[in-house]
Amino acid sequence: MRASRLLSILLLLHTRGRISAQRLADELEISVRTAYRDIEALSSAGIPIYATRGRNGGFQLLEGYRTRLTGMTADEADALFLAGLPGPAADLGLGGVLAATQLKLLAALPPELRDRAARIRDRFHLDAPGWLRDADAPPYLATVADAVWTQHRVEVRYERSNRAVVERVLEPLGLVLKAGTWYVVTGVRDDHRGPRTYRASRLLAAAALDEPFERPAGFELERYWADYQRDYEERIFQGTATIRLSEGGRQLLFLIGSPAARAGHAAMGEADSAGWAETEVPIESVRHAHHALLQLGDDVEVLAPAELRELVAASGRALAARYG
């Protein structure tokens, strides 16, 4: 605990300049007496700290003194080398920047941490896309990323999910990589309905304009994305289906999709003597649920709605006739 506190004091002195004993005590939730003892311990360890008296006095580091990478720990160095995804960085046009940053970081690390960082790169690789799908590599992603950074509008042609092509002038607020797919969170010029989300791979053309824009006050990308995901699931699931599952069906429930499977497991009742259990799962539509539940074969029985039950039964009869 004390070693961590001493490092915190050192970082505070680096970032704040002069700081009083009372302010140190308040920041670290310790007594003023303990703060004085810690300063004395740092001085004894060779850290050039000096004190000035008076109303605006306090402790500060000798000008020009720098710690070795601000006391970075082995775990913190590991985290930095795990955090950089070379594929997404290259998509954003930052592949060279990432490589240069890692080289500078390696050069700044002490030898023991440098060796550890090299082992991290040899032993761990982060692959964002899911199985059986290609990585998303939108051709205009770097253009949009630059506009996000410089806060300039972008003129685009965009293909909607129904294949209709529209032209828009976007005010890109951020980029999100979700399961290997890039999304652009953006406002639209002269449209005051708030941020929207576009799939970057559906951009058919994009050109930056010499038109800066103002970001909405208080906008936070992480909070927006969390709200967007929640709203998306609420929009897409328009109903529920009541089903019975065998033990094998419960193990295969993931096939119908993660959100529906999570809800199904959460609502699962007790298994009967034959090992079957009843639950409810959210569905996008009867047609979609029909195809999704067929993946479970004879390990599922649809109880409701009646339309879905009849569709699954009709498919079962057709399959039996074809293979009988």
PDB file of N, CA, C and O in Angstrom, residues 115-190:
ATOM      1  N   ASP A 115      11.910  -6.806 -22.064  1.00  0.00           N
ATOM      2  CA  ASP A 115      11.879  -8.242 -22.360  1.00  0.00           C
ATOM      3  C   ASP A 115      10.483  -8.803 -22.169  1.00  0.00           C
ATOM      4  O   ASP A 115      10.002  -9.625 -22.948  1.00  0.00           O
ATOM      5  N   ARG A 116       9.800  -8.340 -21.137  1.00  0.00           N
ATOM      6  CA  ARG A 116       8.441  -8.825 -20.858  1.00  0.00           C
ATOM      7  C   ARG A 116       7.474  -8.407 -21.971  1.00  0.00           C
ATOM      8  O   ARG A 116       6.622  -9.184 -22.398  1.00  0.00           O
ATOM      9  N   ALA A 117       7.621  -7.166 -22.463  1.00  0.00           N
ATOM     10  CA  ALA A 117       6.754  -6.689 -23.535  1.00  0.00           C
ATOM     11  C   ALA A 117       6.957  -7.509 -24.806  1.00  0.00           C
ATOM     12  O   ALA A 117       6.005  -7.812 -25.528  1.00  0.00           O
ATOM     13  N   ALA A 118       8.221  -7.878 -25.093  1.00  0.00           N
ATOM     14  CA  ALA A 118       8.485  -8.701 -26.270  1.00  0.00           C
ATOM     15  C   ALA A 118       7.820 -10.062 -26.148  1.00  0.00           C
ATOM     16  O   ALA A 118       7.284 -10.601 -27.118  1.00  0.00           O
ATOM     17  N   ARG A 119       7.809 -10.621 -24.933  1.00  0.00           N
ATOM     18  CA  ARG A 119       7.162 -11.915 -24.726  1.00  0.00           C
ATOM     19  C   ARG A 119       5.654 -11.802 -24.907  1.00  0.00           C
ATOM     20  O   ARG A 119       5.005 -12.714 -25.422  1.00  0.00           O
ATOM     21  N   ILE A 120       5.088 -10.683 -24.470  1.00  0.00           N
ATOM     22  CA  ILE A 120       3.649 -10.464 -24.644  1.00  0.00           C
ATOM     23  C   ILE A 120       3.298 -10.521 -26.130  1.00  0.00           C
ATOM     24  O   ILE A 120       2.333 -11.172 -26.551  1.00  0.00           O
ATOM     25  N   ARG A 121       4.066  -9.847 -26.986  1.00  0.00           N
ATOM     26  CA  ARG A 121       3.757  -9.824 -28.415  1.00  0.00           C
ATOM     27  C   ARG A 121       3.915 -11.198 -29.045  1.00  0.00           C
ATOM     28  O   ARG A 121       3.233 -11.525 -30.012  1.00  0.00           O
ATOM     29  N   ASP A 122       4.822 -12.007 -28.499  1.00  0.00           N
ATOM     30  CA  ASP A 122       5.037 -13.351 -29.037  1.00  0.00           C
ATOM     31  C   ASP A 122       3.978 -14.341 -28.584  1.00  0.00           C
ATOM     32  O   ASP A 122       3.770 -15.372 -29.228  1.00  0.00           O
ATOM     33  N   ARG A 123       3.296 -14.054 -27.483  1.00  0.00           N
ATOM     34  CA  ARG A 123       2.416 -15.049 -26.866  1.00  0.00           C
ATOM     35  C   ARG A 123       0.929 -14.718 -26.936  1.00  0.00           C
ATOM     36  O   ARG A 123       0.100 -15.575 -26.686  1.00  0.00           O
ATOM     37  N   PHE A 124       0.588 -13.458 -27.235  1.00  0.00           N
ATOM     38  CA  PHE A 124      -0.823 -13.063 -27.264  1.00  0.00           C
ATOM     39  C   PHE A 124      -1.128 -12.314 -28.559  1.00  0.00           C
ATOM     40  O   PHE A 124      -0.357 -11.447 -28.978  1.00  0.00           O
ATOM     41  N   HIS A 125      -2.257 -12.667 -29.162  1.00  0.00           N
ATOM     42  CA  HIS A 125      -2.707 -11.984 -30.379  1.00  0.00           C
ATOM     43  C   HIS A 125      -4.206 -11.758 -30.264  1.00  0.00           C
ATOM     44  O   HIS A 125      -4.955 -12.682 -29.954  1.00  0.00           O
ATOM     45  N   LEU A 126      -4.641 -10.524 -30.464  1.00  0.00           N
ATOM     46  CA  LEU A 126      -6.054 -10.175 -30.359  1.00  0.00           C
ATOM     47  C   LEU A 126      -6.667 -10.136 -31.753  1.00  0.00           C
ATOM     48  O   LEU A 126      -6.232  -9.365 -32.609  1.00  0.00           O
ATOM     49  N   ASP A 127      -7.692 -10.978 -31.978  1.00  0.00           N
ATOM     50  CA  ASP A 127      -8.363 -11.082 -33.279  1.00  0.00           C
ATOM     51  C   ASP A 127      -9.824 -10.692 -33.072  1.00  0.00           C
ATOM     52  O   ASP A 127     -10.600 -11.457 -32.515  1.00  0.00           O
ATOM     53  N   ALA A 128     -10.202  -9.487 -33.510  1.00  0.00           N
ATOM     54  CA  ALA A 128     -11.524  -8.956 -33.185  1.00  0.00           C
ATOM     55  C   ALA A 128     -12.692  -9.652 -33.887  1.00  0.00           C
ATOM     56  O   ALA A 128     -13.719  -9.897 -33.266  1.00  0.00           O
ATOM     57  N   PRO A 129     -12.607  -9.983 -35.203  1.00  0.00           N
ATOM     58  CA  PRO A 129     -13.790 -10.558 -35.865  1.00  0.00           C
ATOM     59  C   PRO A 129     -14.157 -11.933 -35.329  1.00  0.00           C
ATOM     60  O   PRO A 129     -13.305 -12.666 -34.807  1.00  0.00           O
ATOM     61  N   GLY A 130     -15.435 -12.284 -35.463  1.00  0.00           N
ATOM     62  CA  GLY A 130     -15.894 -13.600 -35.049  1.00  0.00           C
ATOM     63  C   GLY A 130     -15.484 -14.661 -36.052  1.00  0.00           C
ATOM     64  O   GLY A 130     -14.984 -14.375 -37.143  1.00  0.00           O
ATOM     65  N   TRP A 131     -15.725 -15.921 -35.680  1.00  0.00           N
ATOM     66  CA  TRP A 131     -15.414 -17.042 -36.567  1.00  0.00           C
ATOM     67  C   TRP A 131     -16.301 -17.014 -37.806  1.00  0.00           C
ATOM     68  O   TRP A 131     -17.432 -16.551 -37.772  1.00  0.00           O
ATOM     69  N   LEU A 132     -15.766 -17.553 -38.893  1.00  0.00           N
ATOM     70  CA  LEU A 132     -16.502 -17.746 -40.141  1.00  0.00           C
ATOM     71  C   LEU A 132     -17.017 -16.447 -40.725  1.00  0.00           C
ATOM     72  O   LEU A 132     -18.066 -16.395 -41.363  1.00  0.00           O
ATOM     73  N   ARG A 133     -16.273 -15.376 -40.492  1.00  0.00           N
ATOM     74  CA  ARG A 133     -16.634 -14.106 -41.117  1.00  0.00           C
ATOM     75  C   ARG A 133     -15.363 -13.315 -41.374  1.00  0.00           C
ATOM     76  O   ARG A 133     -14.401 -13.374 -40.606  1.00  0.00           O
ATOM     77  N   ASP A 134     -15.352 -12.603 -42.487  1.00  0.00           N
ATOM     78  CA  ASP A 134     -14.188 -11.804 -42.838  1.00  0.00           C
ATOM     79  C   ASP A 134     -14.161 -10.529 -42.003  1.00  0.00           C
ATOM     80  O   ASP A 134     -15.197 -10.009 -41.574  1.00  0.00           O
ATOM     81  N   ALA A 135     -12.957 -10.036 -41.794  1.00  0.00           N
ATOM     82  CA  ALA A 135     -12.826  -8.763 -41.090  1.00  0.00           C
ATOM     83  C   ALA A 135     -13.391  -7.637 -41.957  1.00  0.00           C
ATOM     84  O   ALA A 135     -13.249  -7.640 -43.175  1.00  0.00           O
ATOM     85  N   ASP A 136     -14.036  -6.689 -41.297  1.00  0.00           N
ATOM     86  CA  ASP A 136     -14.606  -5.547 -41.986  1.00  0.00           C
ATOM     87  C   ASP A 136     -13.473  -4.592 -42.367  1.00  0.00           C
ATOM     88  O   ASP A 136     -12.675  -4.208 -41.520  1.00  0.00           O
ATOM     89  N   ALA A 137     -13.354  -4.260 -43.654  1.00  0.00           N
ATOM     90  CA  ALA A 137     -12.294  -3.349 -44.104  1.00  0.00           C
ATOM     91  C   ALA A 137     -12.895  -2.289 -45.016  1.00  0.00           C
ATOM     92  O   ALA A 137     -12.689  -2.305 -46.237  1.00  0.00           O
ATOM     93  N   PRO A 138     -13.677  -1.359 -44.474  1.00  0.00           N
ATOM     94  CA  PRO A 138     -14.335  -0.346 -45.310  1.00  0.00           C
ATOM     95  C   PRO A 138     -13.306   0.535 -46.011  1.00  0.00           C
ATOM     96  O   PRO A 138     -12.361   1.023 -45.381  1.00  0.00           O
ATOM     97  N   PRO A 139     -13.477   0.776 -47.303  1.00  0.00           N
ATOM     98  CA  PRO A 139     -12.469   1.535 -48.058  1.00  0.00           C
ATOM     99  C   PRO A 139     -12.366   3.002 -47.655  1.00  0.00           C
ATOM    100  O   PRO A 139     -11.329   3.624 -47.876  1.00  0.00           O
ATOM    101  N   TYR A 140     -13.426   3.568 -47.082  1.00  0.00           N
ATOM    102  CA  TYR A 140     -13.413   4.994 -46.745  1.00  0.00           C
ATOM    103  C   TYR A 140     -13.268   5.242 -45.245  1.00  0.00           C
ATOM    104  O   TYR A 140     -13.526   6.350 -44.765  1.00  0.00           O
ATOM    105  N   LEU A 141     -12.840   4.219 -44.513  1.00  0.00           N
ATOM    106  CA  LEU A 141     -12.760   4.354 -43.065  1.00  0.00           C
ATOM    107  C   LEU A 141     -11.721   5.398 -42.649  1.00  0.00           C
ATOM    108  O   LEU A 141     -11.965   6.194 -41.740  1.00  0.00           O
ATOM    109  N   ALA A 142     -10.560   5.396 -43.301  1.00  0.00           N
ATOM    110  CA  ALA A 142      -9.518   6.364 -42.936  1.00  0.00           C
ATOM    111  C   ALA A 142      -9.992   7.794 -43.178  1.00  0.00           C
ATOM    112  O   ALA A 142      -9.682   8.709 -42.397  1.00  0.00           O
ATOM    113  N   THR A 143     -10.750   8.011 -44.259  1.00  0.00           N
ATOM    114  CA  THR A 143     -11.285   9.348 -44.549  1.00  0.00           C
ATOM    115  C   THR A 143     -12.218   9.805 -43.436  1.00  0.00           C
ATOM    116  O   THR A 143     -12.146  10.944 -42.962  1.00  0.00           O
ATOM    117  N   VAL A 144     -13.093   8.895 -43.015  1.00  0.00           N
ATOM    118  CA  VAL A 144     -14.036   9.234 -41.951  1.00  0.00           C
ATOM    119  C   VAL A 144     -13.298   9.436 -40.627  1.00  0.00           C
ATOM    120  O   VAL A 144     -13.619  10.353 -39.865  1.00  0.00           O
ATOM    121  N   ALA A 145     -12.303   8.589 -40.356  1.00  0.00           N
ATOM    122  CA  ALA A 145     -11.545   8.711 -39.107  1.00  0.00           C
ATOM    123  C   ALA A 145     -10.861  10.065 -39.016  1.00  0.00           C
ATOM    124  O   ALA A 145     -10.841  10.702 -37.952  1.00  0.00           O
ATOM    125  N   ASP A 146     -10.300  10.520 -40.127  1.00  0.00           N
ATOM    126  CA  ASP A 146      -9.650  11.841 -40.130  1.00  0.00           C
ATOM    127  C   ASP A 146     -10.665  12.951 -39.882  1.00  0.00           C
ATOM    128  O   ASP A 146     -10.386  13.915 -39.164  1.00  0.00           O
ATOM    129  N   ALA A 147     -11.861  12.791 -40.449  1.00  0.00           N
ATOM    130  CA  ALA A 147     -12.907  13.799 -40.235  1.00  0.00           C
ATOM    131  C   ALA A 147     -13.392  13.796 -38.793  1.00  0.00           C
ATOM    132  O   ALA A 147     -13.738  14.849 -38.247  1.00  0.00           O
ATOM    133  N   VAL A 148     -13.433  12.616 -38.166  1.00  0.00           N
ATOM    134  CA  VAL A 148     -13.782  12.534 -36.740  1.00  0.00           C
ATOM    135  C   VAL A 148     -12.784  13.340 -35.929  1.00  0.00           C
ATOM    136  O   VAL A 148     -13.153  14.102 -35.028  1.00  0.00           O
ATOM    137  N   TRP A 149     -11.517  13.164 -36.253  1.00  0.00           N
ATOM    138  CA  TRP A 149     -10.460  13.813 -35.478  1.00  0.00           C
ATOM    139  C   TRP A 149     -10.443  15.326 -35.686  1.00  0.00           C
ATOM    140  O   TRP A 149     -10.264  16.091 -34.735  1.00  0.00           O
ATOM    141  N   THR A 150     -10.626  15.762 -36.944  1.00  0.00           N
ATOM    142  CA  THR A 150     -10.526  17.195 -37.245  1.00  0.00           C
ATOM    143  C   THR A 150     -11.856  17.926 -37.137  1.00  0.00           C
ATOM    144  O   THR A 150     -11.896  19.148 -37.297  1.00  0.00           O
ATOM    145  N   GLN A 151     -12.950  17.178 -36.879  1.00  0.00           N
ATOM    146  CA  GLN A 151     -14.295  17.750 -36.778  1.00  0.00           C
ATOM    147  C   GLN A 151     -14.700  18.494 -38.050  1.00  0.00           C
ATOM    148  O   GLN A 151     -15.094  19.657 -38.024  1.00  0.00           O
ATOM    149  N   HIS A 152     -14.591  17.775 -39.178  1.00  0.00           N
ATOM    150  CA  HIS A 152     -15.038  18.313 -40.461  1.00  0.00           C
ATOM    151  C   HIS A 152     -16.141  17.419 -41.031  1.00  0.00           C
ATOM    152  O   HIS A 152     -16.143  16.206 -40.827  1.00  0.00           O
ATOM    153  N   ARG A 153     -17.055  18.036 -41.745  1.00  0.00           N
ATOM    154  CA  ARG A 153     -18.149  17.287 -42.364  1.00  0.00           C
ATOM    155  C   ARG A 153     -17.627  16.402 -43.503  1.00  0.00           C
ATOM    156  O   ARG A 153     -16.587  16.688 -44.100  1.00  0.00           O
ATOM    157  N   VAL A 154     -18.403  15.361 -43.796  1.00  0.00           N
ATOM    158  CA  VAL A 154     -18.058  14.424 -44.857  1.00  0.00           C
ATOM    159  C   VAL A 154     -19.283  14.221 -45.742  1.00  0.00           C
ATOM    160  O   VAL A 154     -20.383  13.965 -45.230  1.00  0.00           O
ATOM    161  N   GLU A 155     -19.082  14.334 -47.056  1.00  0.00           N
ATOM    162  CA  GLU A 155     -20.160  14.058 -48.004  1.00  0.00           C
ATOM    163  C   GLU A 155     -20.058  12.602 -48.424  1.00  0.00           C
ATOM    164  O   GLU A 155     -18.999  12.145 -48.862  1.00  0.00           O
ATOM    165  N   VAL A 156     -21.173  11.841 -48.278  1.00  0.00           N
ATOM    166  CA  VAL A 156     -21.108  10.400 -48.537  1.00  0.00           C
ATOM    167  C   VAL A 156     -22.271   9.956 -49.418  1.00  0.00           C
ATOM    168  O   VAL A 156     -23.294  10.626 -49.516  1.00  0.00           O
ATOM    169  N   ARG A 157     -22.047   8.813 -50.079  1.00  0.00           N
ATOM    170  CA  ARG A 157     -23.136   8.038 -50.670  1.00  0.00           C
ATOM    171  C   ARG A 157     -23.227   6.758 -49.867  1.00  0.00           C
ATOM    172  O   ARG A 157     -22.222   6.078 -49.639  1.00  0.00           O
ATOM    173  N   TYR A 158     -24.445   6.430 -49.430  1.00  0.00           N
ATOM    174  CA  TYR A 158     -24.630   5.327 -48.469  1.00  0.00           C
ATOM    175  C   TYR A 158     -25.720   4.382 -48.960  1.00  0.00           C
ATOM    176  O   TYR A 158     -26.793   4.821 -49.396  1.00  0.00           O
ATOM    177  N   GLU A 159     -25.416   3.095 -48.904  1.00  0.00           N
ATOM    178  CA  GLU A 159     -26.388   2.080 -49.307  1.00  0.00           C
ATOM    179  C   GLU A 159     -27.108   1.558 -48.070  1.00  0.00           C
ATOM    180  O   GLU A 159     -26.500   0.948 -47.191  1.00  0.00           O
ATOM    181  N   ARG A 160     -28.406   1.778 -48.008  1.00  0.00           N
ATOM    182  CA  ARG A 160     -29.194   1.306 -46.873  1.00  0.00           C
ATOM    183  C   ARG A 160     -29.374  -0.208 -46.936  1.00  0.00           C
ATOM    184  O   ARG A 160     -29.036  -0.854 -47.929  1.00  0.00           O
ATOM    185  N   SER A 161     -29.914  -0.779 -45.863  1.00  0.00           N
ATOM    186  CA  SER A 161     -30.100  -2.229 -45.804  1.00  0.00           C
ATOM    187  C   SER A 161     -31.078  -2.725 -46.873  1.00  0.00           C
ATOM    188  O   SER A 161     -31.018  -3.881 -47.286  1.00  0.00           O
ATOM    189  N   ASN A 162     -31.966  -1.831 -47.360  1.00  0.00           N
ATOM    190  CA  ASN A 162     -32.902  -2.224 -48.430  1.00  0.00           C
ATOM    191  C   ASN A 162     -32.344  -1.967 -49.822  1.00  0.00           C
ATOM    192  O   ASN A 162     -33.071  -2.000 -50.808  1.00  0.00           O
ATOM    193  N   ARG A 163     -31.039  -1.674 -49.908  1.00  0.00           N
ATOM    194  CA  ARG A 163     -30.296  -1.442 -51.156  1.00  0.00           C
ATOM    195  C   ARG A 163     -30.545  -0.060 -51.762  1.00  0.00           C
ATOM    196  O   ARG A 163     -29.970   0.251 -52.803  1.00  0.00           O
ATOM    197  N   ALA A 164     -31.371   0.746 -51.156  1.00  0.00           N
ATOM    198  CA  ALA A 164     -31.547   2.114 -51.655  1.00  0.00           C
ATOM    199  C   ALA A 164     -30.285   2.919 -51.349  1.00  0.00           C
ATOM    200  O   ALA A 164     -29.689   2.787 -50.277  1.00  0.00           O
ATOM    201  N   VAL A 165     -29.872   3.772 -52.297  1.00  0.00           N
ATOM    202  CA  VAL A 165     -28.667   4.581 -52.125  1.00  0.00           C
ATOM    203  C   VAL A 165     -29.073   6.027 -51.883  1.00  0.00           C
ATOM    204  O   VAL A 165     -29.884   6.599 -52.640  1.00  0.00           O
ATOM    205  N   VAL A 166     -28.522   6.626 -50.833  1.00  0.00           N
ATOM    206  CA  VAL A 166     -28.845   8.007 -50.488  1.00  0.00           C
ATOM    207  C   VAL A 166     -27.545   8.802 -50.372  1.00  0.00           C
ATOM    208  O   VAL A 166     -26.468   8.236 -50.174  1.00  0.00           O
ATOM    209  N   GLU A 167     -27.674  10.121 -50.511  1.00  0.00           N
ATOM    210  CA  GLU A 167     -26.533  11.010 -50.334  1.00  0.00           C
ATOM    211  C   GLU A 167     -26.768  11.842 -49.084  1.00  0.00           C
ATOM    212  O   GLU A 167     -27.868  12.338 -48.851  1.00  0.00           O
ATOM    213  N   ARG A 168     -25.723  11.973 -48.284  1.00  0.00           N
ATOM    214  CA  ARG A 168     -25.830  12.686 -47.015  1.00  0.00           C
ATOM    215  C   ARG A 168     -24.555  13.493 -46.772  1.00  0.00           C
ATOM    216  O   ARG A 168     -23.483  13.153 -47.261  1.00  0.00           O
ATOM    217  N   VAL A 169     -24.685  14.548 -45.996  1.00  0.00           N
ATOM    218  CA  VAL A 169     -23.520  15.247 -45.449  1.00  0.00           C
ATOM    219  C   VAL A 169     -23.509  14.963 -43.957  1.00  0.00           C
ATOM    220  O   VAL A 169     -24.422  15.361 -43.223  1.00  0.00           O
ATOM    221  N   LEU A 170     -22.498  14.218 -43.517  1.00  0.00           N
ATOM    222  CA  LEU A 170     -22.438  13.732 -42.150  1.00  0.00           C
ATOM    223  C   LEU A 170     -21.491  14.585 -41.304  1.00  0.00           C
ATOM    224  O   LEU A 170     -20.533  15.178 -41.812  1.00  0.00           O
ATOM    225  N   GLU A 171     -21.769  14.601 -40.013  1.00  0.00           N
ATOM    226  CA  GLU A 171     -20.891  15.236 -39.032  1.00  0.00           C
ATOM    227  C   GLU A 171     -20.396  14.129 -38.096  1.00  0.00           C
ATOM    228  O   GLU A 171     -20.994  13.864 -37.056  1.00  0.00           O
ATOM    229  N   PRO A 172     -19.315  13.442 -38.480  1.00  0.00           N
ATOM    230  CA  PRO A 172     -18.893  12.236 -37.753  1.00  0.00           C
ATOM    231  C   PRO A 172     -18.387  12.538 -36.349  1.00  0.00           C
ATOM    232  O   PRO A 172     -17.452  13.312 -36.160  1.00  0.00           O
ATOM    233  N   LEU A 173     -19.024  11.898 -35.366  1.00  0.00           N
ATOM    234  CA  LEU A 173     -18.699  12.121 -33.962  1.00  0.00           C
ATOM    235  C   LEU A 173     -17.782  11.053 -33.393  1.00  0.00           C
ATOM    236  O   LEU A 173     -17.103  11.279 -32.390  1.00  0.00           O
ATOM    237  N   GLY A 174     -17.770   9.867 -34.016  1.00  0.00           N
ATOM    238  CA  GLY A 174     -16.923   8.806 -33.498  1.00  0.00           C
ATOM    239  C   GLY A 174     -17.056   7.542 -34.323  1.00  0.00           C
ATOM    240  O   GLY A 174     -17.962   7.406 -35.148  1.00  0.00           O
ATOM    241  N   LEU A 175     -16.131   6.609 -34.095  1.00  0.00           N
ATOM    242  CA  LEU A 175     -16.134   5.310 -34.755  1.00  0.00           C
ATOM    243  C   LEU A 175     -16.137   4.223 -33.691  1.00  0.00           C
ATOM    244  O   LEU A 175     -15.458   4.342 -32.666  1.00  0.00           O
ATOM    245  N   VAL A 176     -16.904   3.170 -33.950  1.00  0.00           N
ATOM    246  CA  VAL A 176     -17.005   2.046 -33.012  1.00  0.00           C
ATOM    247  C   VAL A 176     -16.717   0.755 -33.776  1.00  0.00           C
ATOM    248  O   VAL A 176     -17.267   0.539 -34.858  1.00  0.00           O
ATOM    249  N   LEU A 177     -15.851  -0.085 -33.218  1.00  0.00           N
ATOM    250  CA  LEU A 177     -15.584  -1.413 -33.775  1.00  0.00           C
ATOM    251  C   LEU A 177     -16.320  -2.430 -32.923  1.00  0.00           C
ATOM    252  O   LEU A 177     -15.990  -2.635 -31.769  1.00  0.00           O
ATOM    253  N   LYS A 178     -17.342  -3.053 -33.493  1.00  0.00           N
ATOM    254  CA  LYS A 178     -18.175  -4.014 -32.770  1.00  0.00           C
ATOM    255  C   LYS A 178     -18.096  -5.363 -33.476  1.00  0.00           C
ATOM    256  O   LYS A 178     -18.564  -5.506 -34.612  1.00  0.00           O
ATOM    257  N   ALA A 179     -17.508  -6.356 -32.807  1.00  0.00           N
ATOM    258  CA  ALA A 179     -17.418  -7.717 -33.346  1.00  0.00           C
ATOM    259  C   ALA A 179     -16.849  -7.732 -34.758  1.00  0.00           C
ATOM    260  O   ALA A 179     -17.344  -8.427 -35.636  1.00  0.00           O
ATOM    261  N   GLY A 180     -15.817  -6.913 -34.987  1.00  0.00           N
ATOM    262  CA  GLY A 180     -15.166  -6.895 -36.289  1.00  0.00           C
ATOM    263  C   GLY A 180     -15.809  -5.993 -37.311  1.00  0.00           C
ATOM    264  O   GLY A 180     -15.332  -5.909 -38.449  1.00  0.00           O
ATOM    265  N   THR A 181     -16.881  -5.290 -36.958  1.00  0.00           N
ATOM    266  CA  THR A 181     -17.592  -4.414 -37.888  1.00  0.00           C
ATOM    267  C   THR A 181     -17.478  -2.969 -37.412  1.00  0.00           C
ATOM    268  O   THR A 181     -17.716  -2.683 -36.228  1.00  0.00           O
ATOM    269  N   TRP A 182     -17.131  -2.063 -38.323  1.00  0.00           N
ATOM    270  CA  TRP A 182     -16.992  -0.647 -37.995  1.00  0.00           C
ATOM    271  C   TRP A 182     -18.321   0.081 -38.188  1.00  0.00           C
ATOM    272  O   TRP A 182     -19.015  -0.119 -39.180  1.00  0.00           O
ATOM    273  N   TYR A 183     -18.658   0.940 -37.237  1.00  0.00           N
ATOM    274  CA  TYR A 183     -19.844   1.784 -37.302  1.00  0.00           C
ATOM    275  C   TYR A 183     -19.435   3.240 -37.109  1.00  0.00           C
ATOM    276  O   TYR A 183     -18.542   3.552 -36.310  1.00  0.00           O
ATOM    277  N   VAL A 184     -20.112   4.132 -37.856  1.00  0.00           N
ATOM    278  CA  VAL A 184     -19.883   5.568 -37.739  1.00  0.00           C
ATOM    279  C   VAL A 184     -21.042   6.168 -36.963  1.00  0.00           C
ATOM    280  O   VAL A 184     -22.205   6.013 -37.360  1.00  0.00           O
ATOM    281  N   VAL A 185     -20.730   6.818 -35.862  1.00  0.00           N
ATOM    282  CA  VAL A 185     -21.743   7.547 -35.101  1.00  0.00           C
ATOM    283  C   VAL A 185     -21.658   8.997 -35.554  1.00  0.00           C
ATOM    284  O   VAL A 185     -20.589   9.616 -35.491  1.00  0.00           O
ATOM    285  N   THR A 186     -22.759   9.530 -36.043  1.00  0.00           N
ATOM    286  CA  THR A 186     -22.695  10.820 -36.718  1.00  0.00           C
ATOM    287  C   THR A 186     -23.974  11.624 -36.580  1.00  0.00           C
ATOM    288  O   THR A 186     -25.053  11.070 -36.365  1.00  0.00           O
ATOM    289  N   GLY A 187     -23.821  12.919 -36.707  1.00  0.00           N
ATOM    290  CA  GLY A 187     -24.967  13.780 -36.918  1.00  0.00           C
ATOM    291  C   GLY A 187     -25.115  14.001 -38.421  1.00  0.00           C
ATOM    292  O   GLY A 187     -24.225  13.665 -39.203  1.00  0.00           O
ATOM    293  N   VAL A 188     -26.246  14.558 -38.835  1.00  0.00           N
ATOM    294  CA  VAL A 188     -26.487  14.868 -40.246  1.00  0.00           C
ATOM    295  C   VAL A 188     -26.743  16.363 -40.354  1.00  0.00           C
ATOM    296  O   VAL A 188     -27.520  16.926 -39.580  1.00  0.00           O
ATOM    297  N   ARG A 189     -26.078  17.019 -41.308  1.00  0.00           N
ATOM    298  CA  ARG A 189     -26.231  18.464 -41.457  1.00  0.00           C
ATOM    299  C   ARG A 189     -27.692  18.843 -41.662  1.00  0.00           C
ATOM    300  O   ARG A 189     -28.431  18.183 -42.398  1.00  0.00           O
ATOM    301  N   ASP A 190     -28.111  19.890 -40.966  1.00  0.00           N
ATOM    302  CA  ASP A 190     -29.479  20.432 -41.073  1.00  0.00           C
ATOM    303  C   ASP A 190     -30.535  19.451 -40.573  1.00  0.00           C
ATOM    304  O   ASP A 190     -31.708  19.554 -40.934  1.00  0.00           O
TER     305      ASP A 190
END
